[in-house]
């Protein structure tokens, strides 16, 4: 049996009378690229916050990397990486300083930071830019660097919240190459995106509507199930049914 | 007379250190739905700000409906509608108060041009007394569009109106634009989403401050110089890695469940398919396909 | 005009829907008045005084009685033991001590010359000095009572009188200062933040692109804050009169007009700040640090300008609140008319014109 790194069972988050996340259940395998889709207000962000150990669920069970989301939030945080389009790196620190800082935050030993940094800069082709401020880098490079930093401490799972928004099509694909490579190295990828073609790159895709998981399968099976040509149509068919909307 | 004219426009920031727009020329015809397609940082917003008279270009001339963007800025300001990329209305005012304010600001009223905004406004009217900050992304965007339309502009500039908005709202939004176009309003819209390019009549592909191509989406796709194939196998990532090192493959990019590839001369897709199977890839399937805007964009980017 | 009114209405919506703005606007004056009025007065009151009386004669009894009857001291009489004094000082029970030697009365009556010892807490030199002055004054007065003037025919008796604040109300000097400070902070900070907020929101782009005159945007932004600041000014006056019992001696109309002028100065500075910044934090920091600190230091209500090095005195001339402070002191506390403050008014007027001109000139009809 495959190792499960995220297990959710009837996970619920309620704000007063409003069920932001309503009894969602799913499991994510080790090394899987797991797409997490949904319209604005479907509850994606809330669910992701719970899984990252940032917020307590109202009811239900969930473990992330083997740790309980109620009691072991600190252990969860040590074992995951996180990157979003909005928050990634400190623009007024250099590339090197950013890597050292985040490596240090996650308790990577100094010698190890040094070794991995050299390796990372080489892979990204950023060795010459190591002493430049992150703010001066083009957006595409920033995003790639941010991803590398998010997996710098070799987390079991990395959560990516719309990592490729606004990035040019070539860089976007280079970014996905990095995701594939990380997955092949055994890191589980949990990713949200607005680009439906990116949903196709995922091993399995969840689509949330109004706080519930309305679909969960491989892209190919979902397309068959909804008799659609592509994921865009699948998503549209589901999201159109949404009763509520919000951010 | 063209609705929008850009003639050799160059714009730099930080005393010439950052080149945002590099010698851009293009024209938008009256009543056209024109798309500026490009990623963040391509120079789209700078072009919008020049056209809406908010910035002066370093070099070149810009005009809207024949009025010069530098000299006749006052006239232009009364004739255009503009929705900036980060426009977020007044969060602490209600829907109605926002609309009223912008209507009055532009010397109009909600009732005066009601026909124009009717279809859009009726969708948000039930939330008239709700503060704009409490609206969903899709509704905010509709309200912002109403505010930009309220004075019946002749040319409408929309800077990335669909960024950060979900697929359903995006589709609705484009439907609204199509209807506005039918009422004779010239629309210039920018987007980082390549799939939205197909919804424009003509598009400009922009990257690094330069226009790579201006034409109808169909023409741009037809200009794709070589044959394009889509190929897939069970393990798509392994296939992609193999294709990258294969000498017969000129380019290979993941597109959803397929990989889009172009081949070097003398190579055949059948030959490649067989080779992949021999190398142990399972269920290899390949077919020739029509290139999309994104294929063209990538190709033009790589040529530059 | 319709646009203008719509704009002003919108601006009021912003203010009244934002609790933080309201708090700064109307909470700040109350806090400042209470703080400066009650807590930070320079007046010395209720000093704990320990008296050690070795003489225990008629004269010391009479003198102690005089000291007790003044409102400045809380007197405790220690046993006849000097060590008790040191102890009282260390434990903080006493801040000064008065010691009469055993033969105080007979020295005074026979030799005409008696000694007494005043011990004060030098770690607080200001209070110490004040205490010495108070006690000296009381003993001098007593001395005149007991020794008829005939014995010392040529004695000069200096009679001091504090003008304009005869009862020694310590909060008096602070009121003009607090008025200057509060108006400065509120007008400058709120105006600059409200303009910069539009930049952050992206609405500024729409305002600029609209046919509404860019200059009118600034003026329409300033007017609500002018009105609110005037309300604020009235609030401070009411607090001053009814809470701190500071009367307005001069013309209220003159005071009002001068304050309006000062408010416009501050608004212009706020607009000036908003021109140069693009984030609300920077705007707030600039108005707080850039305006509040110089106002506190250079206005003259906390630190006397006369004691400052020459260069600082020159700098203080550039601070608008310094001039407003002088005007308010003259009109409100001394009851003087316009003929005494026209110079200060002229300076303020000049500063306002300059600031407003620069602010309006720098306000861009475009983004950069």
PDB file of N, CA and C in Angstrom, chain A residues 141-192:
ATOM      1  N   UNK A 141      11.980  34.303 -12.441  1.00  0.00           N
ATOM      2  CA  UNK A 141      13.077  33.804 -11.613  1.00  0.00           C
ATOM      3  C   UNK A 141      12.729  33.844 -10.141  1.00  0.00           C
ATOM      4  N   UNK A 142      12.052  34.909  -9.769  1.00  0.00           N
ATOM      5  CA  UNK A 142      11.627  35.033  -8.374  1.00  0.00           C
ATOM      6  C   UNK A 142      10.800  33.822  -7.974  1.00  0.00           C
ATOM      7  N   UNK A 143       9.842  33.482  -8.839  1.00  0.00           N
ATOM      8  CA  UNK A 143       8.943  32.379  -8.518  1.00  0.00           C
ATOM      9  C   UNK A 143       9.706  31.062  -8.437  1.00  0.00           C
ATOM     10  N   UNK A 144      10.636  30.876  -9.366  1.00  0.00           N
ATOM     11  CA  UNK A 144      11.417  29.634  -9.342  1.00  0.00           C
ATOM     12  C   UNK A 144      12.276  29.562  -8.094  1.00  0.00           C
ATOM     13  N   UNK A 145      12.868  30.702  -7.754  1.00  0.00           N
ATOM     14  CA  UNK A 145      13.691  30.753  -6.553  1.00  0.00           C
ATOM     15  C   UNK A 145      12.832  30.496  -5.314  1.00  0.00           C
ATOM     16  N   UNK A 146      11.643  31.085  -5.311  1.00  0.00           N
ATOM     17  CA  UNK A 146      10.750  30.919  -4.160  1.00  0.00           C
ATOM     18  C   UNK A 146      10.395  29.446  -3.965  1.00  0.00           C
ATOM     19  N   UNK A 147      10.171  28.769  -5.064  1.00  0.00           N
ATOM     20  CA  UNK A 147       9.862  27.349  -4.959  1.00  0.00           C
ATOM     21  C   UNK A 147      11.055  26.576  -4.396  1.00  0.00           C
ATOM     22  N   UNK A 148      12.233  26.879  -4.922  1.00  0.00           N
ATOM     23  CA  UNK A 148      13.437  26.196  -4.422  1.00  0.00           C
ATOM     24  C   UNK A 148      13.620  26.431  -2.935  1.00  0.00           C
ATOM     25  N   UNK A 149      13.329  27.649  -2.497  1.00  0.00           N
ATOM     26  CA  UNK A 149      13.466  27.956  -1.080  1.00  0.00           C
ATOM     27  C   UNK A 149      12.416  27.192  -0.268  1.00  0.00           C
ATOM     28  N   UNK A 150      11.209  27.061  -0.852  1.00  0.00           N
ATOM     29  CA  UNK A 150      10.135  26.360  -0.129  1.00  0.00           C
ATOM     30  C   UNK A 150      10.464  24.883   0.090  1.00  0.00           C
ATOM     31  N   UNK A 151      11.282  24.304  -0.790  1.00  0.00           N
ATOM     32  CA  UNK A 151      11.630  22.890  -0.599  1.00  0.00           C
ATOM     33  C   UNK A 151      13.075  22.719  -0.107  1.00  0.00           C
ATOM     34  N   UNK A 152      13.683  23.829   0.281  1.00  0.00           N
ATOM     35  CA  UNK A 152      15.089  23.820   0.680  1.00  0.00           C
ATOM     36  C   UNK A 152      15.335  22.897   1.877  1.00  0.00           C
ATOM     37  N   UNK A 153      14.398  22.876   2.799  1.00  0.00           N
ATOM     38  CA  UNK A 153      14.585  22.062   4.010  1.00  0.00           C
ATOM     39  C   UNK A 153      14.066  20.644   3.808  1.00  0.00           C
ATOM     40  N   UNK A 154      13.896  20.245   2.556  1.00  0.00           N
ATOM     41  CA  UNK A 154      13.441  18.903   2.207  1.00  0.00           C
ATOM     42  C   UNK A 154      12.161  18.535   2.971  1.00  0.00           C
ATOM     43  N   UNK A 155      11.110  19.300   2.788  1.00  0.00           N
ATOM     44  CA  UNK A 155       9.866  18.987   3.498  1.00  0.00           C
ATOM     45  C   UNK A 155       9.221  17.738   2.890  1.00  0.00           C
ATOM     46  N   UNK A 156       8.293  17.138   3.634  1.00  0.00           N
ATOM     47  CA  UNK A 156       7.588  15.979   3.086  1.00  0.00           C
ATOM     48  C   UNK A 156       6.560  16.429   2.066  1.00  0.00           C
ATOM     49  N   UNK A 157       5.958  17.599   2.342  1.00  0.00           N
ATOM     50  CA  UNK A 157       4.907  18.111   1.471  1.00  0.00           C
ATOM     51  C   UNK A 157       5.192  19.580   1.199  1.00  0.00           C
ATOM     52  N   UNK A 158       4.908  20.028  -0.016  1.00  0.00           N
ATOM     53  CA  UNK A 158       4.985  21.462  -0.263  1.00  0.00           C
ATOM     54  C   UNK A 158       3.632  21.928  -0.775  1.00  0.00           C
ATOM     55  N   UNK A 159       3.138  23.013  -0.152  1.00  0.00           N
ATOM     56  CA  UNK A 159       1.862  23.597  -0.547  1.00  0.00           C
ATOM     57  C   UNK A 159       2.133  24.794  -1.454  1.00  0.00           C
ATOM     58  N   UNK A 160       1.539  24.770  -2.636  1.00  0.00           N
ATOM     59  CA  UNK A 160       1.756  25.858  -3.593  1.00  0.00           C
ATOM     60  C   UNK A 160       0.412  26.524  -3.871  1.00  0.00           C
ATOM     61  N   UNK A 161       0.309  27.798  -3.504  1.00  0.00           N
ATOM     62  CA  UNK A 161      -0.949  28.514  -3.688  1.00  0.00           C
ATOM     63  C   UNK A 161      -0.820  29.419  -4.900  1.00  0.00           C
ATOM     64  N   UNK A 162      -1.415  29.009  -5.997  1.00  0.00           N
ATOM     65  CA  UNK A 162      -1.327  29.738  -7.274  1.00  0.00           C
ATOM     66  C   UNK A 162       0.093  30.209  -7.562  1.00  0.00           C
ATOM     67  N   UNK A 163       1.002  29.259  -7.703  1.00  0.00           N
ATOM     68  CA  UNK A 163       2.410  29.651  -7.814  1.00  0.00           C
ATOM     69  C   UNK A 163       2.768  30.312  -9.139  1.00  0.00           C
ATOM     70  N   UNK A 164       1.954  30.116 -10.169  1.00  0.00           N
ATOM     71  CA  UNK A 164       2.386  30.577 -11.490  1.00  0.00           C
ATOM     72  C   UNK A 164       1.581  31.753 -12.026  1.00  0.00           C
ATOM     73  N   UNK A 165       0.815  32.418 -11.169  1.00  0.00           N
ATOM     74  CA  UNK A 165      -0.019  33.529 -11.633  1.00  0.00           C
ATOM     75  C   UNK A 165       0.798  34.612 -12.320  1.00  0.00           C
ATOM     76  N   UNK A 166       0.390  34.992 -13.524  1.00  0.00           N
ATOM     77  CA  UNK A 166       1.023  36.103 -14.216  1.00  0.00           C
ATOM     78  C   UNK A 166       2.383  35.824 -14.820  1.00  0.00           C
ATOM     79  N   UNK A 167       2.820  34.570 -14.749  1.00  0.00           N
ATOM     80  CA  UNK A 167       4.155  34.232 -15.255  1.00  0.00           C
ATOM     81  C   UNK A 167       4.050  33.890 -16.747  1.00  0.00           C
ATOM     82  N   UNK A 168       5.110  34.174 -17.515  1.00  0.00           N
ATOM     83  CA  UNK A 168       5.027  33.915 -18.953  1.00  0.00           C
ATOM     84  C   UNK A 168       4.985  32.415 -19.236  1.00  0.00           C
ATOM     85  N   UNK A 169       4.471  32.021 -20.422  1.00  0.00           N
ATOM     86  CA  UNK A 169       4.214  30.601 -20.664  1.00  0.00           C
ATOM     87  C   UNK A 169       5.454  29.713 -20.613  1.00  0.00           C
ATOM     88  N   UNK A 170       6.599  30.264 -20.986  1.00  0.00           N
ATOM     89  CA  UNK A 170       7.805  29.432 -20.959  1.00  0.00           C
ATOM     90  C   UNK A 170       8.243  29.194 -19.510  1.00  0.00           C
ATOM     91  N   UNK A 171       8.283  30.266 -18.740  1.00  0.00           N
ATOM     92  CA  UNK A 171       8.686  30.137 -17.344  1.00  0.00           C
ATOM     93  C   UNK A 171       7.720  29.239 -16.572  1.00  0.00           C
ATOM     94  N   UNK A 172       6.445  29.355 -16.928  1.00  0.00           N
ATOM     95  CA  UNK A 172       5.434  28.552 -16.269  1.00  0.00           C
ATOM     96  C   UNK A 172       5.752  27.063 -16.445  1.00  0.00           C
ATOM     97  N   UNK A 173       6.186  26.715 -17.633  1.00  0.00           N
ATOM     98  CA  UNK A 173       6.518  25.305 -17.885  1.00  0.00           C
ATOM     99  C   UNK A 173       7.806  24.912 -17.194  1.00  0.00           C
ATOM    100  N   UNK A 174       8.756  25.830 -17.152  1.00  0.00           N
ATOM    101  CA  UNK A 174       9.993  25.532 -16.411  1.00  0.00           C
ATOM    102  C   UNK A 174       9.668  25.306 -14.933  1.00  0.00           C
ATOM    103  N   UNK A 175       8.721  26.082 -14.475  1.00  0.00           N
ATOM    104  CA  UNK A 175       8.299  25.942 -13.084  1.00  0.00           C
ATOM    105  C   UNK A 175       7.716  24.554 -12.850  1.00  0.00           C
ATOM    106  N   UNK A 176       6.907  24.115 -13.791  1.00  0.00           N
ATOM    107  CA  UNK A 176       6.328  22.778 -13.644  1.00  0.00           C
ATOM    108  C   UNK A 176       7.380  21.679 -13.748  1.00  0.00           C
ATOM    109  N   UNK A 177       8.417  21.928 -14.521  1.00  0.00           N
ATOM    110  CA  UNK A 177       9.531  20.965 -14.553  1.00  0.00           C
ATOM    111  C   UNK A 177      10.100  20.791 -13.149  1.00  0.00           C
ATOM    112  N   UNK A 178      10.219  21.916 -12.462  1.00  0.00           N
ATOM    113  CA  UNK A 178      10.759  21.843 -11.104  1.00  0.00           C
ATOM    114  C   UNK A 178       9.814  21.068 -10.194  1.00  0.00           C
ATOM    115  N   UNK A 179       8.520  21.277 -10.410  1.00  0.00           N
ATOM    116  CA  UNK A 179       7.537  20.562  -9.591  1.00  0.00           C
ATOM    117  C   UNK A 179       7.656  19.047  -9.836  1.00  0.00           C
ATOM    118  N   UNK A 180       7.740  18.694 -11.101  1.00  0.00           N
ATOM    119  CA  UNK A 180       7.892  17.275 -11.448  1.00  0.00           C
ATOM    120  C   UNK A 180       9.140  16.689 -10.788  1.00  0.00           C
ATOM    121  N   UNK A 181      10.244  17.435 -10.886  1.00  0.00           N
ATOM    122  CA  UNK A 181      11.501  16.934 -10.326  1.00  0.00           C
ATOM    123  C   UNK A 181      11.377  16.740  -8.815  1.00  0.00           C
ATOM    124  N   UNK A 182      10.718  17.701  -8.160  1.00  0.00           N
ATOM    125  CA  UNK A 182      10.550  17.589  -6.711  1.00  0.00           C
ATOM    126  C   UNK A 182       9.693  16.378  -6.368  1.00  0.00           C
ATOM    127  N   UNK A 183       8.635  16.168  -7.177  1.00  0.00           N
ATOM    128  CA  UNK A 183       7.752  15.023  -6.930  1.00  0.00           C
ATOM    129  C   UNK A 183       8.513  13.715  -7.127  1.00  0.00           C
ATOM    130  N   UNK A 184       9.350  13.702  -8.197  1.00  0.00           N
ATOM    131  CA  UNK A 184      10.129  12.495  -8.453  1.00  0.00           C
ATOM    132  C   UNK A 184      11.088  12.216  -7.299  1.00  0.00           C
ATOM    133  N   UNK A 185      11.521  13.270  -6.613  1.00  0.00           N
ATOM    134  CA  UNK A 185      12.418  13.097  -5.468  1.00  0.00           C
ATOM    135  C   UNK A 185      11.646  12.729  -4.207  1.00  0.00           C
ATOM    136  N   UNK A 186      10.339  12.533  -4.326  1.00  0.00           N
ATOM    137  CA  UNK A 186       9.573  12.047  -3.186  1.00  0.00           C
ATOM    138  C   UNK A 186       8.825  13.115  -2.405  1.00  0.00           C
ATOM    139  N   UNK A 187       8.915  14.379  -2.848  1.00  0.00           N
ATOM    140  CA  UNK A 187       8.176  15.439  -2.154  1.00  0.00           C
ATOM    141  C   UNK A 187       6.747  15.474  -2.704  1.00  0.00           C
ATOM    142  N   UNK A 188       5.783  15.468  -1.812  1.00  0.00           N
ATOM    143  CA  UNK A 188       4.395  15.533  -2.239  1.00  0.00           C
ATOM    144  C   UNK A 188       4.039  16.980  -2.572  1.00  0.00           C
ATOM    145  N   UNK A 189       3.341  17.162  -3.684  1.00  0.00           N
ATOM    146  CA  UNK A 189       2.996  18.523  -4.111  1.00  0.00           C
ATOM    147  C   UNK A 189       1.491  18.723  -3.966  1.00  0.00           C
ATOM    148  N   UNK A 190       1.123  19.770  -3.271  1.00  0.00           N
ATOM    149  CA  UNK A 190      -0.280  20.117  -3.103  1.00  0.00           C
ATOM    150  C   UNK A 190      -0.428  21.499  -3.725  1.00  0.00           C
ATOM    151  N   UNK A 191      -1.130  21.600  -4.843  1.00  0.00           N
ATOM    152  CA  UNK A 191      -1.071  22.843  -5.615  1.00  0.00           C
ATOM    153  C   UNK A 191      -2.458  23.362  -6.012  1.00  0.00           C
ATOM    154  N   UNK A 192      -2.639  24.687  -5.891  1.00  0.00           N
ATOM    155  CA  UNK A 192      -3.856  25.306  -6.424  1.00  0.00           C
ATOM    156  C   UNK A 192      -3.457  26.132  -7.635  1.00  0.00           C
TER     157      UNK A 192
END
